mmCIF file of N, CA and C in Angstrom:
data_model
loop_
_atom_site.group_PDB
_atom_site.id
_atom_site.type_symbol
_atom_site.label_atom_id
_atom_site.label_comp_id
_atom_site.label_asym_id
_atom_site.label_seq_id
_atom_site.Cartn_x
_atom_site.Cartn_y
_atom_site.Cartn_z
ATOM 1 N N MET M 27 -34.383 -38.204 11.013
ATOM 2 C CA MET M 27 -33.358 -37.637 10.002
ATOM 3 C C MET M 27 -32.305 -36.258 10.360
ATOM 4 N N ALA M 28 -31.410 -36.151 9.803
ATOM 5 C CA ALA M 28 -30.150 -35.950 10.793
ATOM 6 C C ALA M 28 -29.842 -34.361 10.454
ATOM 7 N N ASN M 29 -29.772 -33.541 12.123
ATOM 8 C CA ASN M 29 -29.549 -32.311 11.378
ATOM 9 C C ASN M 29 -28.049 -31.757 11.369
ATOM 10 N N TYR M 30 -27.576 -31.080 9.672
ATOM 11 C CA TYR M 30 -26.845 -30.753 9.589
ATOM 12 C C TYR M 30 -25.973 -29.872 9.550
ATOM 13 N N GLN M 31 -24.816 -29.045 9.958
ATOM 14 C CA GLN M 31 -24.718 -27.304 9.772
ATOM 15 C C GLN M 31 -23.868 -27.389 8.880
ATOM 16 N N ALA M 32 -24.132 -26.217 8.261
ATOM 17 C CA ALA M 32 -23.405 -25.710 7.628
ATOM 18 C C ALA M 32 -21.970 -24.918 7.752
ATOM 19 N N THR M 33 -20.721 -25.609 7.037
ATOM 20 C CA THR M 33 -19.785 -25.257 7.302
ATOM 21 C C THR M 33 -19.770 -23.943 7.055
ATOM 22 N N PRO M 34 -18.814 -23.241 8.238
ATOM 23 C CA PRO M 34 -18.780 -21.446 8.091
ATOM 24 C C PRO M 34 -18.336 -21.178 7.630
ATOM 25 N N GLN M 35 -18.195 -20.077 6.791
ATOM 26 C CA GLN M 35 -17.544 -19.022 5.581
ATOM 27 C C GLN M 35 -16.341 -19.013 6.165
ATOM 28 N N PRO M 36 -15.065 -19.170 5.208
ATOM 29 C CA PRO M 36 -14.087 -18.003 5.883
ATOM 30 C C PRO M 36 -14.275 -16.690 6.537
ATOM 31 N N ALA M 37 -13.290 -15.868 7.537
ATOM 32 C CA ALA M 37 -13.815 -14.437 7.650
ATOM 33 C C ALA M 37 -12.781 -13.734 6.664
ATOM 34 N N ALA M 38 -13.396 -12.794 6.129
ATOM 35 C CA ALA M 38 -12.761 -12.208 4.928
ATOM 36 C C ALA M 38 -11.567 -11.150 5.482
ATOM 37 N N ASP M 39 -10.661 -10.517 4.291
ATOM 38 C CA ASP M 39 -9.579 -10.077 4.717
ATOM 39 C C ASP M 39 -10.219 -8.799 4.997
ATOM 40 N N PRO M 40 -9.853 -7.734 5.807
ATOM 41 C CA PRO M 40 -11.216 -6.493 6.033
ATOM 42 C C PRO M 40 -9.709 -4.977 5.050
ATOM 43 N N GLY M 41 -8.644 -5.432 5.296
ATOM 44 C CA GLY M 41 -7.963 -4.636 4.397
ATOM 45 C C GLY M 41 -7.496 -5.008 3.233
ATOM 46 N N ASN M 42 -7.696 -5.854 2.653
ATOM 47 C CA ASN M 42 -7.693 -6.890 1.227
ATOM 48 C C ASN M 42 -7.940 -5.368 -0.001
ATOM 49 N N THR M 43 -9.207 -5.017 0.057
ATOM 50 C CA THR M 43 -9.512 -4.182 -1.139
ATOM 51 C C THR M 43 -8.842 -2.800 -1.331
ATOM 52 N N LEU M 44 -8.692 -2.664 -0.035
ATOM 53 C CA LEU M 44 -7.971 -1.636 0.642
ATOM 54 C C LEU M 44 -6.425 -1.350 -0.495
ATOM 55 N N GLY M 45 -6.028 -2.480 0.254
ATOM 56 C CA GLY M 45 -4.172 -2.985 0.583
ATOM 57 C C GLY M 45 -4.665 -2.387 -1.141
ATOM 58 N N LEU M 46 -5.144 -3.532 -2.148
ATOM 59 C CA LEU M 46 -5.055 -3.251 -3.279
ATOM 60 C C LEU M 46 -4.613 -1.994 -4.318
ATOM 61 N N VAL M 47 -5.763 -1.429 -3.827
ATOM 62 C CA VAL M 47 -6.330 0.004 -4.434
ATOM 63 C C VAL M 47 -4.873 0.824 -4.052
ATOM 64 N N GLY M 48 -4.316 0.354 -3.043
ATOM 65 C CA GLY M 48 -3.297 1.437 -2.475
ATOM 66 C C GLY M 48 -1.918 1.104 -3.266
ATOM 67 N N LEU M 49 -1.822 -0.123 -3.753
ATOM 68 C CA LEU M 49 -1.067 -1.044 -4.287
ATOM 69 C C LEU M 49 -1.177 -0.418 -6.223
ATOM 70 N N ILE M 50 -2.224 -0.457 -6.413
ATOM 71 C CA ILE M 50 -1.919 0.152 -7.768
ATOM 72 C C ILE M 50 -2.117 1.655 -7.685
ATOM 73 N N LEU M 51 -2.570 2.536 -7.137
ATOM 74 C CA LEU M 51 -1.940 3.950 -7.007
ATOM 75 C C LEU M 51 -1.027 3.959 -6.876
ATOM 76 N N ALA M 52 0.072 3.167 -5.643
ATOM 77 C CA ALA M 52 1.163 3.491 -5.644
ATOM 78 C C ALA M 52 2.531 3.489 -6.636
ATOM 79 N N ILE M 53 1.612 2.533 -7.478
ATOM 80 C CA ILE M 53 2.822 2.428 -9.135
ATOM 81 C C ILE M 53 2.686 3.345 -9.586
ATOM 82 N N ILE M 54 1.474 4.335 -9.988
ATOM 83 C CA ILE M 54 1.537 5.819 -11.066
ATOM 84 C C ILE M 54 2.023 6.533 -9.425
ATOM 85 N N PRO M 55 3.680 6.740 -10.318
ATOM 86 C CA PRO M 55 4.009 8.129 -9.852
ATOM 87 C C PRO M 55 3.176 9.313 -9.655
ATOM 88 N N CYS M 56 2.693 9.707 -9.720
ATOM 89 C CA CYS M 56 1.897 11.250 -9.616
ATOM 90 C C CYS M 56 0.828 10.901 -8.636
ATOM 91 N N THR M 57 0.257 9.482 -8.185
ATOM 92 C CA THR M 57 -0.599 9.046 -7.341
ATOM 93 C C THR M 57 0.358 8.600 -5.956
ATOM 94 N N SER M 58 1.315 8.585 -5.825
ATOM 95 C CA SER M 58 2.082 7.760 -4.656
ATOM 96 C C SER M 58 2.281 7.857 -3.837
ATOM 97 N N THR M 59 1.746 9.159 -2.485
ATOM 98 C CA THR M 59 1.355 9.190 -1.757
ATOM 99 C C THR M 59 0.049 8.784 -1.216
ATOM 100 N N ILE M 60 -0.696 8.752 -2.340
ATOM 101 C CA ILE M 60 -2.331 8.637 -2.029
ATOM 102 C C ILE M 60 -2.387 7.017 -1.281
ATOM 103 N N GLY M 61 -1.590 6.272 -2.500
ATOM 104 C CA GLY M 61 -1.150 4.807 -2.109
ATOM 105 C C GLY M 61 -0.778 4.421 -1.379
ATOM 106 N N LEU M 62 0.490 5.627 -0.749
ATOM 107 C CA LEU M 62 0.901 5.143 0.145
ATOM 108 C C LEU M 62 0.565 4.881 1.251
ATOM 109 N N VAL M 63 -0.506 6.256 1.618
ATOM 110 C CA VAL M 63 -1.350 6.460 2.669
ATOM 111 C C VAL M 63 -2.944 5.200 2.921
ATOM 112 N N LEU M 64 -2.985 4.886 1.421
ATOM 113 C CA LEU M 64 -4.314 3.938 2.026
ATOM 114 C C LEU M 64 -3.619 2.504 1.912
ATOM 115 N N SER M 65 -2.459 2.125 1.599
ATOM 116 C CA SER M 65 -1.952 0.420 2.088
ATOM 117 C C SER M 65 -1.164 0.865 3.402
ATOM 118 N N ILE M 66 -1.050 1.747 3.633
ATOM 119 C CA ILE M 66 -0.664 1.817 5.310
ATOM 120 C C ILE M 66 -1.818 1.719 5.712
ATOM 121 N N VAL M 67 -2.838 1.482 5.738
ATOM 122 C CA VAL M 67 -4.207 1.588 6.482
ATOM 123 C C VAL M 67 -4.576 0.376 6.375
ATOM 124 N N GLY M 68 -3.973 -0.081 4.881
ATOM 125 C CA GLY M 68 -5.273 -1.398 4.504
ATOM 126 C C GLY M 68 -4.000 -2.613 5.291
ATOM 127 N N TYR M 69 -2.905 -1.979 5.466
ATOM 128 C CA TYR M 69 -1.829 -3.260 5.743
ATOM 129 C C TYR M 69 -2.365 -3.245 7.343
ATOM 130 N N ILE M 70 -2.396 -1.971 8.139
ATOM 131 C CA ILE M 70 -2.940 -2.292 9.610
ATOM 132 C C ILE M 70 -4.114 -2.685 9.976
ATOM 133 N N GLN M 71 -4.937 -2.893 8.813
ATOM 134 C CA GLN M 71 -6.495 -3.605 9.381
ATOM 135 C C GLN M 71 -5.974 -4.793 8.973
ATOM 136 N N SER M 72 -5.715 -5.199 8.353
ATOM 137 C CA SER M 72 -5.275 -6.970 7.974
ATOM 138 C C SER M 72 -4.393 -7.351 9.214
ATOM 139 N N ARG M 73 -3.387 -6.375 9.270
ATOM 140 C CA ARG M 73 -2.669 -7.072 10.381
ATOM 141 C C ARG M 73 -3.791 -7.302 11.950
ATOM 142 N N ARG M 74 -4.582 -6.352 11.888
ATOM 143 C CA ARG M 74 -5.211 -6.611 13.092
ATOM 144 C C ARG M 74 -6.515 -7.281 13.449
ATOM 145 N N ALA M 75 -7.066 -8.054 11.838
ATOM 146 C CA ALA M 75 -7.747 -8.786 12.102
ATOM 147 C C ALA M 75 -6.699 -10.017 11.430
ATOM 148 N N GLY M 76 -5.308 -10.235 11.314
ATOM 149 C CA GLY M 76 -4.889 -11.769 11.671
ATOM 150 C C GLY M 76 -4.117 -12.111 9.989
ATOM 151 N N PHE M 77 -4.436 -11.653 8.927
ATOM 152 C CA PHE M 77 -4.404 -11.687 7.814
ATOM 153 C C PHE M 77 -2.986 -10.602 7.942
ATOM 154 N N GLN M 78 -2.614 -11.982 6.968
ATOM 155 C CA GLN M 78 -1.087 -10.791 6.025
ATOM 156 C C GLN M 78 -1.599 -10.636 4.547
ATOM 157 N N ASN M 79 -0.897 -9.317 4.277
ATOM 158 C CA ASN M 79 -1.444 -8.325 3.442
ATOM 159 C C ASN M 79 -0.834 -8.193 2.266
ATOM 160 N N SER M 80 0.025 -8.450 1.605
ATOM 161 C CA SER M 80 0.789 -8.448 0.713
ATOM 162 C C SER M 80 0.805 -7.901 -0.589
ATOM 163 N N ASN M 81 -0.261 -7.406 -1.215
ATOM 164 C CA ASN M 81 -0.755 -6.163 -2.259
ATOM 165 C C ASN M 81 0.013 -5.268 -1.211
ATOM 166 N N ALA M 82 -1.054 -5.160 0.241
ATOM 167 C CA ALA M 82 -0.817 -3.358 1.002
ATOM 168 C C ALA M 82 0.920 -3.553 1.083
ATOM 169 N N LEU M 83 1.676 -4.255 1.256
ATOM 170 C CA LEU M 83 3.090 -4.370 1.427
ATOM 171 C C LEU M 83 3.857 -3.879 0.417
ATOM 172 N N ALA M 84 3.366 -4.576 -0.623
ATOM 173 C CA ALA M 84 3.860 -3.939 -1.698
ATOM 174 C C ALA M 84 3.483 -3.073 -2.117
ATOM 175 N N GLY M 85 2.897 -1.969 -1.715
ATOM 176 C CA GLY M 85 2.055 -0.348 -2.044
ATOM 177 C C GLY M 85 3.115 -0.030 -0.993
ATOM 178 N N ILE M 86 3.368 -0.251 -0.005
ATOM 179 C CA ILE M 86 3.619 0.541 1.217
ATOM 180 C C ILE M 86 5.070 0.434 0.196
ATOM 181 N N ILE M 87 6.105 -0.328 0.045
ATOM 182 C CA ILE M 87 7.423 -0.114 -0.429
ATOM 183 C C ILE M 87 7.257 -0.022 -1.763
ATOM 184 N N ILE M 88 6.548 0.315 -2.892
ATOM 185 C CA ILE M 88 7.032 0.986 -4.212
ATOM 186 C C ILE M 88 6.156 2.411 -4.130
ATOM 187 N N GLY M 89 5.459 2.626 -2.655
ATOM 188 C CA GLY M 89 4.854 4.132 -2.292
ATOM 189 C C GLY M 89 6.293 5.126 -2.116
ATOM 190 N N ILE M 90 6.707 4.642 -1.128
ATOM 191 C CA ILE M 90 8.662 4.756 -0.843
ATOM 192 C C ILE M 90 9.832 5.239 -1.409
ATOM 193 N N ILE M 91 9.878 4.256 -2.250
ATOM 194 C CA ILE M 91 10.465 4.219 -3.783
ATOM 195 C C ILE M 91 10.336 5.336 -4.281
ATOM 196 N N TRP M 92 9.051 5.650 -4.859
ATOM 197 C CA TRP M 92 8.627 6.911 -5.382
ATOM 198 C C TRP M 92 8.430 8.129 -5.352
ATOM 199 N N ILE M 93 8.268 8.086 -3.632
ATOM 200 C CA ILE M 93 8.653 9.157 -2.852
ATOM 201 C C ILE M 93 10.125 9.470 -3.065
ATOM 202 N N ALA M 94 10.597 8.710 -2.288
ATOM 203 C CA ALA M 94 12.399 8.584 -2.334
ATOM 204 C C ALA M 94 12.915 9.529 -3.686
ATOM 205 N N LEU M 95 12.510 8.914 -4.479
ATOM 206 C CA LEU M 95 12.741 8.899 -6.006
ATOM 207 C C LEU M 95 12.507 10.282 -6.057
ATOM 208 N N GLY M 96 11.180 11.301 -5.839
ATOM 209 C CA GLY M 96 10.866 12.172 -5.944
ATOM 210 C C GLY M 96 11.316 13.613 -5.155
ATOM 211 N N ILE M 97 12.251 12.376 -4.060
ATOM 212 C CA ILE M 97 12.661 13.758 -3.355
ATOM 213 C C ILE M 97 14.354 14.090 -3.800
ATOM 214 N N ILE M 98 14.904 12.870 -4.035
ATOM 215 C CA ILE M 98 15.863 13.088 -4.908
ATOM 216 C C ILE M 98 16.240 13.770 -6.294
ATOM 217 N N ALA M 99 14.859 13.731 -7.140
ATOM 218 C CA ALA M 99 14.815 14.393 -8.166
ATOM 219 C C ALA M 99 14.948 15.876 -7.927
ATOM 220 N N GLN M 100 13.630 16.463 -6.790
ATOM 221 C CA GLN M 100 13.868 17.531 -6.394
ATOM 222 C C GLN M 100 15.090 18.100 -5.703
ATOM 223 N N VAL M 101 16.106 17.611 -5.213
ATOM 224 C CA VAL M 101 17.243 18.395 -4.727
ATOM 225 C C VAL M 101 18.153 17.979 -6.047
ATOM 226 N N THR M 102 18.349 17.086 -6.597
ATOM 227 C CA THR M 102 18.859 17.671 -7.706
ATOM 228 C C THR M 102 18.820 18.852 -8.410
ATOM 229 N N GLY M 103 17.665 18.821 -8.538
ATOM 230 C CA GLY M 103 17.426 19.768 -9.560
ATOM 231 C C GLY M 103 17.418 21.345 -8.924
ATOM 232 N N ILE M 104 17.650 21.408 -7.316
ATOM 233 C CA ILE M 104 17.950 22.896 -6.843
ATOM 234 C C ILE M 104 19.498 22.696 -6.529
ATOM 235 N N ILE M 105 19.847 21.701 -6.836
ATOM 236 C CA ILE M 105 21.328 21.732 -7.137
ATOM 237 C C ILE M 105 21.815 22.228 -8.149
ATOM 238 N N ALA M 106 21.406 21.555 -9.144
ATOM 239 C CA ALA M 106 21.659 22.129 -10.796
ATOM 240 C C ALA M 106 21.137 23.547 -10.383
ATOM 241 N N GLY M 107 20.437 24.247 -10.179
ATOM 242 C CA GLY M 107 20.360 25.479 -9.962
ATOM 243 C C GLY M 107 20.807 26.380 -9.657
ATOM 244 N N PHE M 108 21.611 26.394 -8.361
ATOM 245 C CA PHE M 108 22.245 27.072 -8.023
ATOM 246 C C PHE M 108 23.673 26.931 -8.988
ATOM 247 N N PHE M 109 24.168 26.079 -9.592
ATOM 248 C CA PHE M 109 25.151 26.180 -10.048
ATOM 249 C C PHE M 109 25.116 26.674 -11.708
ATOM 250 N N GLN M 110 23.912 26.404 -12.669
ATOM 251 C CA GLN M 110 23.609 27.019 -13.850
ATOM 252 C C GLN M 110 23.601 28.943 -13.846
ATOM 253 N N GLY M 111 23.429 29.353 -12.516
ATOM 254 C CA GLY M 111 23.227 30.946 -12.392
ATOM 255 C C GLY M 111 24.138 31.746 -12.479
#
């Protein structure tokens, strides 16, 4: 009788879930900062384990875009306030 070993399970990506949660939160404008931070942490965890995490990368990009748009809106509002008064 032959002794066969089971094939090992592939290693799981440690930052996959965190990257997905970060992406979802980055899409929502009011939670984009939290989503950006979670996406960065998930991306770093995946890179250290040797995986590509496209969800986390998309969360980083979307989070940065929402934060930049928020800053532009704030500056525009401040400038408009100076000229109104």
